[in-house]
Coordinates of C-alpha atoms in Angstrom, one line a residue:
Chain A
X135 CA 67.1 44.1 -15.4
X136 CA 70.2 42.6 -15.8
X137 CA 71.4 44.6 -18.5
X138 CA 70.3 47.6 -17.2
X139 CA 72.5 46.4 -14.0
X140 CA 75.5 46.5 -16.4
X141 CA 74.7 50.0 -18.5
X142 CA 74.1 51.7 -15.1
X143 CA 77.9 50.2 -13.8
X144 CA 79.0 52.4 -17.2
X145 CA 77.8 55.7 -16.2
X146 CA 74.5 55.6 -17.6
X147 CA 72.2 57.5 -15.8
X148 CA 69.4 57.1 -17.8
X149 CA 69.9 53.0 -17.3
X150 CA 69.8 53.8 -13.6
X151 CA 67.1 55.9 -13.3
X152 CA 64.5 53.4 -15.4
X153 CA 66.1 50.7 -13.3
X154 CA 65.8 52.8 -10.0
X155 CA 62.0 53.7 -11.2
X156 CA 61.2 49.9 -11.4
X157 CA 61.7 49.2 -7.4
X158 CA 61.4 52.9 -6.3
X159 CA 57.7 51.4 -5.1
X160 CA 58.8 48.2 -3.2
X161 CA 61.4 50.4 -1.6
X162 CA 59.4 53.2 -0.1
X163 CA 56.4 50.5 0.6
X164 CA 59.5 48.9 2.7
X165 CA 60.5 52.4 3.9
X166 CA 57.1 53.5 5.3
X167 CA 56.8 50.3 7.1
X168 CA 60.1 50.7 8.6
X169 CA 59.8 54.8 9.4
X170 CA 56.0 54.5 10.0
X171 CA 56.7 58.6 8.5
X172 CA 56.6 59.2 4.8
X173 CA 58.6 62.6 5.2
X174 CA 61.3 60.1 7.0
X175 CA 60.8 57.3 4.0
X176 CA 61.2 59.1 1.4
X177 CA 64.2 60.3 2.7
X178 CA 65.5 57.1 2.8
X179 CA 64.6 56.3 -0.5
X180 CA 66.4 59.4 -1.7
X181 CA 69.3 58.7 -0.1
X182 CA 69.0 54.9 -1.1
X183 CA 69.1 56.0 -4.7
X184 CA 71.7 58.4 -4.4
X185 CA 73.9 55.9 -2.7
X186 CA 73.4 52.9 -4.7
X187 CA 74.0 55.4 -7.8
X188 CA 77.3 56.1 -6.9
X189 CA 78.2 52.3 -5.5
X190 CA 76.4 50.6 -8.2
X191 CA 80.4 49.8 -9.9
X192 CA 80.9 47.6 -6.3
X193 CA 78.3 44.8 -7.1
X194 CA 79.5 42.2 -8.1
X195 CA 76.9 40.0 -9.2
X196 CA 74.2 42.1 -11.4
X197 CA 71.7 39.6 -10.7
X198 CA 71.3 40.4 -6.8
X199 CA 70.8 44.5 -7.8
X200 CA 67.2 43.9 -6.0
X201 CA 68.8 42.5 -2.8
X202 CA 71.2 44.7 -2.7
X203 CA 69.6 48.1 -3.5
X204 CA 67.0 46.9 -1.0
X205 CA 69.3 46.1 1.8
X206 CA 71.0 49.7 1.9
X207 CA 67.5 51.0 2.1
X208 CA 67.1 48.8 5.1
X209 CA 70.2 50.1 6.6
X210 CA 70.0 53.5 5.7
X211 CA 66.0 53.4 7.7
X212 CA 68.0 52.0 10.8
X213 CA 70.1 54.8 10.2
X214 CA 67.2 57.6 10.1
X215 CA 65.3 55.4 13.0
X216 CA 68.3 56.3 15.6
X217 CA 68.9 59.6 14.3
X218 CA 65.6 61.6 13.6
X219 CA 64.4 63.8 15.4
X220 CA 61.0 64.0 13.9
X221 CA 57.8 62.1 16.0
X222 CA 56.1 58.9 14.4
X223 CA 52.6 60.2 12.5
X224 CA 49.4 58.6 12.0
X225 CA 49.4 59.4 8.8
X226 CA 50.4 55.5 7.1
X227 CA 46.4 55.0 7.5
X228 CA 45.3 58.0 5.8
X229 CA 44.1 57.9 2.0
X230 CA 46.7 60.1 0.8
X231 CA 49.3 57.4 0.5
X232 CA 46.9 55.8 -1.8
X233 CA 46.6 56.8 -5.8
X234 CA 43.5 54.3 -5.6
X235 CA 41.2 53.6 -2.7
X236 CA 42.2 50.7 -1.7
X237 CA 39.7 47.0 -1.2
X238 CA 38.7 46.5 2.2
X239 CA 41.0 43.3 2.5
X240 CA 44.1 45.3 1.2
X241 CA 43.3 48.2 4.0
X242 CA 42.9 44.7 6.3
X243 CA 46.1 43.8 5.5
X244 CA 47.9 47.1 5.6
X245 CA 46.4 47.7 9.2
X246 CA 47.7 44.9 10.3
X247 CA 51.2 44.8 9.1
X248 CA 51.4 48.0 10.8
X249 CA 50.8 46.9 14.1
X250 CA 53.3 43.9 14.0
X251 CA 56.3 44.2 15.7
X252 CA 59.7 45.4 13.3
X253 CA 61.2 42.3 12.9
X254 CA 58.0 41.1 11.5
X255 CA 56.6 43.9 10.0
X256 CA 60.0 43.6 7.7
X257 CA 59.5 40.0 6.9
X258 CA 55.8 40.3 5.7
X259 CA 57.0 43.5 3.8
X260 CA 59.5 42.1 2.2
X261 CA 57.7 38.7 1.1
X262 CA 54.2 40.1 0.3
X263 CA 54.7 43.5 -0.8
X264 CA 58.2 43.9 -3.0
X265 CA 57.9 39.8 -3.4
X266 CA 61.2 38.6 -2.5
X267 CA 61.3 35.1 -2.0
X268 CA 62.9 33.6 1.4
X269 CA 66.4 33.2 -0.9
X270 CA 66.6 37.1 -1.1
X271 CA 65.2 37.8 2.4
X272 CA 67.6 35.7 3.4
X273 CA 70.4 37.7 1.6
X274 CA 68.9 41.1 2.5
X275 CA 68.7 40.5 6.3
X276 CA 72.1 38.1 6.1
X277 CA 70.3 35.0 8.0
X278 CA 70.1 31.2 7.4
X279 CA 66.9 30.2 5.1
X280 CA 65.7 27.9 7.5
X281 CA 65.7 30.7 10.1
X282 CA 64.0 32.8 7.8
X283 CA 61.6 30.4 7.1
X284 CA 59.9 29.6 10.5
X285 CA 60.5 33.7 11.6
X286 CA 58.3 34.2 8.1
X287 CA 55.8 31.5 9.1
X288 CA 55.6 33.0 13.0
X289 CA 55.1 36.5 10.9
X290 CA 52.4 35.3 9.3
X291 CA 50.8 33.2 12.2
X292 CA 50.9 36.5 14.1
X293 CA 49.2 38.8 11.2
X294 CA 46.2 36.1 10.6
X295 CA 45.7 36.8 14.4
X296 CA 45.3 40.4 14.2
X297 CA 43.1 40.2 11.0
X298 CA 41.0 37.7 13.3
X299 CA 41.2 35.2 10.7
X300 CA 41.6 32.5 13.2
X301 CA 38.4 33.4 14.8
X302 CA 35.2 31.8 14.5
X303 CA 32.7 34.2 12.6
Chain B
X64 CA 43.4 25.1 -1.0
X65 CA 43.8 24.5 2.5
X66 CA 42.8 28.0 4.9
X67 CA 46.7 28.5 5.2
X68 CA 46.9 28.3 1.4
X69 CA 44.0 30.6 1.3
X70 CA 45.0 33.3 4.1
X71 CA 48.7 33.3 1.6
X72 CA 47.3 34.1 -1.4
X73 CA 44.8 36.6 0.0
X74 CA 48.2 38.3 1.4
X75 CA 49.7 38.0 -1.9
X76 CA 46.9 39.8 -3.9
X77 CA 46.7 42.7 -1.0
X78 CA 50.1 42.8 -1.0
X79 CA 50.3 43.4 -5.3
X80 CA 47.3 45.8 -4.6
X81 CA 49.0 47.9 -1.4
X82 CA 52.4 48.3 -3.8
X83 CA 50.0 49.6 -7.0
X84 CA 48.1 51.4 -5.7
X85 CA 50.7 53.7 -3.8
X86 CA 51.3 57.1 -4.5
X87 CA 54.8 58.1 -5.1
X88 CA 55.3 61.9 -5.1
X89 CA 57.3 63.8 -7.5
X90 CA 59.9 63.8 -5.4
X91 CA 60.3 60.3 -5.7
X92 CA 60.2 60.4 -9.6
X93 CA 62.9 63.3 -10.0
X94 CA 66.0 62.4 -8.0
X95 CA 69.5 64.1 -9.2
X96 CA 72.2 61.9 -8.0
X97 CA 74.3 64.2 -7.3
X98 CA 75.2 65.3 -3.8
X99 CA 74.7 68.8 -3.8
X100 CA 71.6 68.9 -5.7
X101 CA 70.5 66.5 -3.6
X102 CA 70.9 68.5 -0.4
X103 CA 69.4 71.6 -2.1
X104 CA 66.0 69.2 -3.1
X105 CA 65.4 68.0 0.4
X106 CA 65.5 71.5 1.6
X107 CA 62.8 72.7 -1.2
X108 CA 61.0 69.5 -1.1
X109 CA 60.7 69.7 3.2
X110 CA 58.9 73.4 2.7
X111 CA 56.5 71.8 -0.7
X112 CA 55.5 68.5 1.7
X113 CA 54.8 71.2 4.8
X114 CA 52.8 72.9 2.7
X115 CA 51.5 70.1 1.1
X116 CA 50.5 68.2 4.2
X117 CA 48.9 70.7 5.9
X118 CA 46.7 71.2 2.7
X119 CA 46.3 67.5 2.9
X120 CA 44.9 67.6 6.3
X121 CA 42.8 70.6 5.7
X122 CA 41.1 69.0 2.9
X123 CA 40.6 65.7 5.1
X124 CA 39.3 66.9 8.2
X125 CA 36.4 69.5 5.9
X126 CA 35.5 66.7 3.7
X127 CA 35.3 64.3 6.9
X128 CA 33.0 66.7 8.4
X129 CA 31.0 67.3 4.6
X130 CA 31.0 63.4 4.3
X131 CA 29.5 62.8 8.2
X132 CA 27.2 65.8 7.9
X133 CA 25.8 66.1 4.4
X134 CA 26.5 62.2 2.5
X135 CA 25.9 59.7 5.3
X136 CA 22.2 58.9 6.0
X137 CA 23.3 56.0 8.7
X138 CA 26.3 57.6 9.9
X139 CA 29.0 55.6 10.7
X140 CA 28.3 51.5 9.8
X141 CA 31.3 49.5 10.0
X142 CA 29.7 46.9 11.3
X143 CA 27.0 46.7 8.5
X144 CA 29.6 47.1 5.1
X145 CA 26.8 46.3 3.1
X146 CA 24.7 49.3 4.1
X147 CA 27.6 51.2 4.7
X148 CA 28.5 51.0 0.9
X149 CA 25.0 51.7 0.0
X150 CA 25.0 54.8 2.4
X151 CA 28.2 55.9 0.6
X152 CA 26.7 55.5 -2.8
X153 CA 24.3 57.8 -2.0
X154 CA 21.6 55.0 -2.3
X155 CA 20.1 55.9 1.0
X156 CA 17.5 58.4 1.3
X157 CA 17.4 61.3 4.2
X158 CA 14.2 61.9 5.7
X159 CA 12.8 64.5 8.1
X160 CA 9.5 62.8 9.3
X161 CA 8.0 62.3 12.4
X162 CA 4.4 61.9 14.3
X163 CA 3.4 62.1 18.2
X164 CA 1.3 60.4 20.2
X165 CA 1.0 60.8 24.4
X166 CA 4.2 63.5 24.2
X167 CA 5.9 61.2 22.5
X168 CA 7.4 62.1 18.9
X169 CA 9.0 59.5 16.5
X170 CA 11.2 60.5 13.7
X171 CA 12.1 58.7 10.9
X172 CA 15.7 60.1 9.5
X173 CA 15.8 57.6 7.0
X174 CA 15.9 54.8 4.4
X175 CA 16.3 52.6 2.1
X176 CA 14.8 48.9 0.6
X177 CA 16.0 46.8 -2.2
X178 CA 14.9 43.1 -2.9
X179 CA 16.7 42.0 0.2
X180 CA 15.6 44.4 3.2
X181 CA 14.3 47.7 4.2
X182 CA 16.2 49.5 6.8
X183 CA 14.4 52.1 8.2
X184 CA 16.7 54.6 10.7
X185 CA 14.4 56.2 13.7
X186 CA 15.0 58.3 17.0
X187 CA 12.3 59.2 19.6
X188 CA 11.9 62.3 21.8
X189 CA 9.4 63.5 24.4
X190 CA 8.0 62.3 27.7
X191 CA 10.0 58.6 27.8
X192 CA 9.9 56.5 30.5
X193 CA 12.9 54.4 30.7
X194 CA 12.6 50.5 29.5
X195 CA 11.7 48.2 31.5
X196 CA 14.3 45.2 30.6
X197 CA 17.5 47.2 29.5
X198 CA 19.3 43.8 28.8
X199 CA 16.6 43.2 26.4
X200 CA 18.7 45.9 24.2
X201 CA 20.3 43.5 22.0
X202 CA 17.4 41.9 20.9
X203 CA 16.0 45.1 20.4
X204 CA 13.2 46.9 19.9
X205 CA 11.7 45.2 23.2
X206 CA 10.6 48.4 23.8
X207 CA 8.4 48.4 20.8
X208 CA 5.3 46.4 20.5
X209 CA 2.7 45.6 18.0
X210 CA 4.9 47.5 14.9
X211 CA 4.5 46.3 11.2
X212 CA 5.7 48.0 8.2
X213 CA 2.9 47.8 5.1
X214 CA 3.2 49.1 1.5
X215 CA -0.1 51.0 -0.5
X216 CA -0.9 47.4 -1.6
X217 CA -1.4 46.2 2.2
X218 CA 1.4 43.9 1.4
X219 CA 3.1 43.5 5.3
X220 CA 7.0 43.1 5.7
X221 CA 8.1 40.8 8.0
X222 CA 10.1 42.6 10.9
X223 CA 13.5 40.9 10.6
X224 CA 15.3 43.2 14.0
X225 CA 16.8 46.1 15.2
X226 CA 20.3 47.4 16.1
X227 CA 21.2 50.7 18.2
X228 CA 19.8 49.0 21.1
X229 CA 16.5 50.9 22.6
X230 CA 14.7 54.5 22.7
X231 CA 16.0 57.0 24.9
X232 CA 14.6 60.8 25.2
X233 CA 17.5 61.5 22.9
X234 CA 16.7 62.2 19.8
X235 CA 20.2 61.9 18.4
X236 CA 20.2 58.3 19.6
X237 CA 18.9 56.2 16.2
X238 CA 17.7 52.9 15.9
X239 CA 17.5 51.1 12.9
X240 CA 14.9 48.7 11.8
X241 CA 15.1 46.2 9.4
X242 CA 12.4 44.2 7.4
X243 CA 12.7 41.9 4.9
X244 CA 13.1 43.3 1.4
X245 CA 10.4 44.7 -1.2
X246 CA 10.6 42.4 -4.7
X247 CA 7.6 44.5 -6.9
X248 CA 10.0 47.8 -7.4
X249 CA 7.0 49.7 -8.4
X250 CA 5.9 50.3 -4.5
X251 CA 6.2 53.5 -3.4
X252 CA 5.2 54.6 -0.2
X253 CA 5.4 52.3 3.2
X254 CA 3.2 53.0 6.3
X255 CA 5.3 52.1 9.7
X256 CA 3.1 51.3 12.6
X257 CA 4.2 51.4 16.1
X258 CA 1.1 50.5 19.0
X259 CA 3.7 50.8 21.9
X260 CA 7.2 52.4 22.9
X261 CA 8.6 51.6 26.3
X262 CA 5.3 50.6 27.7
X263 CA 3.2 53.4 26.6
X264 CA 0.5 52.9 24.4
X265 CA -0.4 55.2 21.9
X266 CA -1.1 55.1 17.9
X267 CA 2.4 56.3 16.1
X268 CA 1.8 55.6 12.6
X269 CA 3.6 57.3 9.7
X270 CA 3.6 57.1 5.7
X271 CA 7.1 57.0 4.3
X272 CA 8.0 57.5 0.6
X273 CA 10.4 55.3 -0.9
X274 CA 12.2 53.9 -4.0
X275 CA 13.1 50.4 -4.3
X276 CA 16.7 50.0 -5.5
X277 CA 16.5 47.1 -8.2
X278 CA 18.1 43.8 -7.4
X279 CA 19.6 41.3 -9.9
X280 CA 19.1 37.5 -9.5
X281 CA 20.3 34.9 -10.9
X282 CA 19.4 31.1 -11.2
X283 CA 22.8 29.5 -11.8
X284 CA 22.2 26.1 -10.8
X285 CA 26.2 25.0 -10.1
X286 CA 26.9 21.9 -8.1
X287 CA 30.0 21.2 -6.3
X288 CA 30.9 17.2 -5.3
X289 CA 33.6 15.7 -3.4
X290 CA 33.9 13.5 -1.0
X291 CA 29.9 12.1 -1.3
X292 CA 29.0 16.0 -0.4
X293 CA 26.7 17.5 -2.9
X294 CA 26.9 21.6 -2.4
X295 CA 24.5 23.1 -5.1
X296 CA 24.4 27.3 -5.9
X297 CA 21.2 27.8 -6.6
X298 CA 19.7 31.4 -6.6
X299 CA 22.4 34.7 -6.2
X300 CA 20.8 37.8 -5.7
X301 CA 23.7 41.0 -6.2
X302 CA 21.3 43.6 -4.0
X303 CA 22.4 47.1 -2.8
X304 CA 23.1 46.3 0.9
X305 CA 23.8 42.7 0.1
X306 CA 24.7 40.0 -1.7
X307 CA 22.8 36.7 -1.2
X308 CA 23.7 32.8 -1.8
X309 CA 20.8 30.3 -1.8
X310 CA 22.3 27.0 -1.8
X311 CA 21.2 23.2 -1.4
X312 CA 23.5 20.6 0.5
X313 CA 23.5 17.0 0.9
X314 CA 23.3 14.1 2.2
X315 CA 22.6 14.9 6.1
X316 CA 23.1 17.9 8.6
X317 CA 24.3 21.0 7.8
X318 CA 27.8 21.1 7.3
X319 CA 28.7 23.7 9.8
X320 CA 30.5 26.2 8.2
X321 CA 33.6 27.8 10.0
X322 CA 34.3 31.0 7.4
X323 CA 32.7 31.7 4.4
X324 CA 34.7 34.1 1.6
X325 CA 33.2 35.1 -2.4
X326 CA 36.3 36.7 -3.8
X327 CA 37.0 37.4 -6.7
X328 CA 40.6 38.7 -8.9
X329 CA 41.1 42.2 -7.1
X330 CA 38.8 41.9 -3.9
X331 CA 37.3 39.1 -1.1
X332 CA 34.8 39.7 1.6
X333 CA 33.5 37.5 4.5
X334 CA 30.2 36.2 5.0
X335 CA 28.0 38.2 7.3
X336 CA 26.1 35.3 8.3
X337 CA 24.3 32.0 7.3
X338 CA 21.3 30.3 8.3
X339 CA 20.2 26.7 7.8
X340 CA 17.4 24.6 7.3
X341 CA 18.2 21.2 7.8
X342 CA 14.7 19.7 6.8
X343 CA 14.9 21.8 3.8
X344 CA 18.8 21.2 2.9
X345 CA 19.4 24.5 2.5
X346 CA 21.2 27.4 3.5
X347 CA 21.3 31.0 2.6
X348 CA 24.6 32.8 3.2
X349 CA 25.0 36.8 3.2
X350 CA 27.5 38.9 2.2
X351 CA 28.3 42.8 1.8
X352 CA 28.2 43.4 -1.6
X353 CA 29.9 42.5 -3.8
X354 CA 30.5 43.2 -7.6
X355 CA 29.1 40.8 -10.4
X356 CA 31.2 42.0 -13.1
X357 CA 34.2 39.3 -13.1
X358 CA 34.7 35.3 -12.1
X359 CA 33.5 35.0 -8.2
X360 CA 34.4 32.4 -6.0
X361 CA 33.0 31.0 -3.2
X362 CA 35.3 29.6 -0.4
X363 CA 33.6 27.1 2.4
X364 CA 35.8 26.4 5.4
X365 CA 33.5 23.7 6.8
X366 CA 36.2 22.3 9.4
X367 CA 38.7 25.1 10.7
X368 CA 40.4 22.4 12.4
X369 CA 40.9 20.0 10.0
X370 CA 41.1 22.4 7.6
X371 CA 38.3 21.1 4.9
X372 CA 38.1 23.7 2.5
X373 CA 36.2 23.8 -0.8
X374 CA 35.6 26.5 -3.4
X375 CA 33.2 26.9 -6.2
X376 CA 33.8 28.4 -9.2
X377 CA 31.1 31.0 -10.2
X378 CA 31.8 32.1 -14.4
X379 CA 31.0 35.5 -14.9
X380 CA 28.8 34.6 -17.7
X381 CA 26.5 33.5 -14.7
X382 CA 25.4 37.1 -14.7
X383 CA 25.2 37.6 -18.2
X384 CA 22.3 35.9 -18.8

């Protein structure tokens, strides 16, 4: 990836689009979390690539292109979320986000991410499903670890409570 | 692996799952990064996704309706995901039977029986007085007396319960009972007998053809020690509206189990329930079902609070053999 960090920074387009292709998914997974509005997320993701593309040259350390890319995403949904005029959808539960039906655990999971709050709903995103460790939260949301850490481990509290997991059955 | 341990990793294998399976759209996959372009994509791209989405919901909502109306035998079974995947399988069978007795008319809609039960989905119209004991519904059918289920043998089936609570003069309101399961697949019609329905007495008695959906069991004698506990796997039958555990324990009580999960490398599911037989050391443990084509494990959370978890390793050669 790192290499392809450094051919993109020289105006290679084809470098940025294979390296673009390789997160596109974590980034509009993050997106339609965020928007809850996959006209609004991919959007975002559009404009993500488009504006990394042409501030790729500013990064200074190739290594934290993940981070990075995925923290103008982040902004650029805040952005969208104060400016948009279109109303939230139902549609993040409907098969059609889905190339493959999805197991009943994974549809447990999904459900219930969606019905954290934001701040949480981010954290679980961004640990479980584009697998940034708490380093790289960390650096995508600019707060301490440690403060990362126990708002990840109140994230996750919070989920296993909705999925009932704490229940007796 | 401790249930914290356990709930992570779950999350981590849903979480690879959610982001592979998602669709990306074209749109996603053909970005010009130029500005202009850009602008002149969204536009296209908002008129396509209208379009697109209304097609979308068009083709949802008919096939919704197709699926409820023409697939489902048991209609909607969340609560049963074993049956429910059978139903969906087209495993079920729709009926259109019925027989009537003192005004009263039972109609069987439906079933179907593998190795582990027969479910058998009935609604009853006609002149029906209300039941007596209405809080009796859960234990259901109190309403029904003196019923037994036989096969052309004269085999009986043990009547194992009901859910969908008690007859009403609506016929659209089903009940579904269940008996235990048929093992000699080569029985093909069932008679259902019913000598009372909400207090009336009468002779309802009706032949119903069926096939028996072929189980697979397995004998695959695994033991699991620690800690002086002896857990043993002894019999695992992979049936079409369940999957069942036999297992032996030891020394002493029943452990108590607090959760009980068979996953495997892409999927996990939660026991429906277990019973015990202490005198016996034994417990049988159901779950929906599940596939037997891969490595399974079973997950025991025997102390929530203390957190005493253990998990047996079942090879997938188990099921080869």
């Amino acid at each position: 990836m790192i290499d392809l960090v450094e051919s993109s920074k020289t105006e290679n387009s084809n470098s940025y689009d294979i390296l673009f292709q390789s997160c596109r998914k974590s980034l509009f997974l993050t997106a339609l979390v965020m928007l809850e509005n996959r006209l609004d997320a991919e959007d975002a993701v559009q404009d993500t690539a488009i504006i990394a593309y042409s501030s790729i040259s500013t990064l200074k350390n190739n290594e934290y292109f993940k981070t990075w890319i995925t923290r103008i995403l982040i902004n650029r949904c805040k952005r969208i979320r104060v400016t948009r005029s279109r109303n939230k959808t139902i549609e993040l539960t409907e098969e059609t986000l889905w190339a493959e039906p999805l197991t009943n655990h994974a549809i447990e999971v999904w459900e219930a991410v969606n019905k954290l709050g934001k701040d949480d709903k981010i954290l679980i995103t961004l640990r479980f499903f584009n697998d940034l460790s708490i380093s790289e939260i960390a650096a995508v949301l600019k707060a301490p670890i440690g403060t990362m850490k126990s708002k990840l481990h109140r994230a996750i509290k919070k989920l296993r409570k909705i999925m009932g997991e704490e229940e007796i059955r | 692996m401790n249930t914290d341990e356990l709930f992570i990793k779950q999350l981590e294998l849903s979480g690879n799952e959610i982001q592979n399976k998602l669709k990306i759209l074209n749109s996603l996959s053909d970005i010009n990064y130029s500005d202009g372009y850009k602008r002149k994509v969204k536009s296209q791209r908002k008129y396509l996704l209208l379009t697109a989405s209304v097609a979308i919901v068009l083709t949802l909502v008919l096939s919704t309706i197709v699926y409820a109306f023409v697939n489902l035998v048991f209609g909607d079974m969340n609560f049963d995901k074993g049956l429910k995947k059978a139903d969906e399988a087209g495993q079920t069978t729709s009926l259109n039977l019925s027989t009537k007795d003192k005004n009263i008319t039972l109609n069987v809609k439906g079933i179907i029986s593998d190795n582990l039960r027969t479910v058998i989905l009935v609604s009853v119209s006609g002149e029906l007085p209300p039941v007596e004991d209405e809080d009796d519904e859960d234990f259901g059918p109190a309403n029904l007396e003196s019923m037994n289920l036989r096969d052309e043998n004269g085999n009986e089936y043990q009547y194992k319960g009901a859910s969908g609570g008690y007859f009403s003069n609506d016929p659209n309101k089903d009940m579904r009972l269940e008996f235990e399961g048929i093992k000699n697949h080569d029985v093909d019609s069932l008679t259902l007998y019913i000598a009372s329905i909400n207090g009336i007495t009468g002779v309802w008695e009706i032949n119903i053809p069926i096939k028996v959906i072929p189980s697979h069991e397995f004998y695959p004698n695994i033991v699991y020690e620690e800690n002086g506990v002896t857990f043993a796997i002894d019999k695992i039958v992979f049936a079409a509206t369940d999957t069942e555990l036999t297992c032996r324990y030891g020394p002493g009580h029943f452990m108590g189990f607090t959760k009980v999960i068979l996953s495997n490398s892409i999927d996990s599911v939660k026991s429906n329930s277990w019973s015990a037989d202490n005198n016996a050391g034994a417990v049988e443990i159901h779950f929906p079902t599940f596939p037997m084509d891969r490595d399974i494990t079973l997950t025991i959370v025997v102390n929530d609070k203390e957190q005493t978890t253990f998990s047996v390793d079942i090879p997938a050669s188990t099921f080869k053999k």
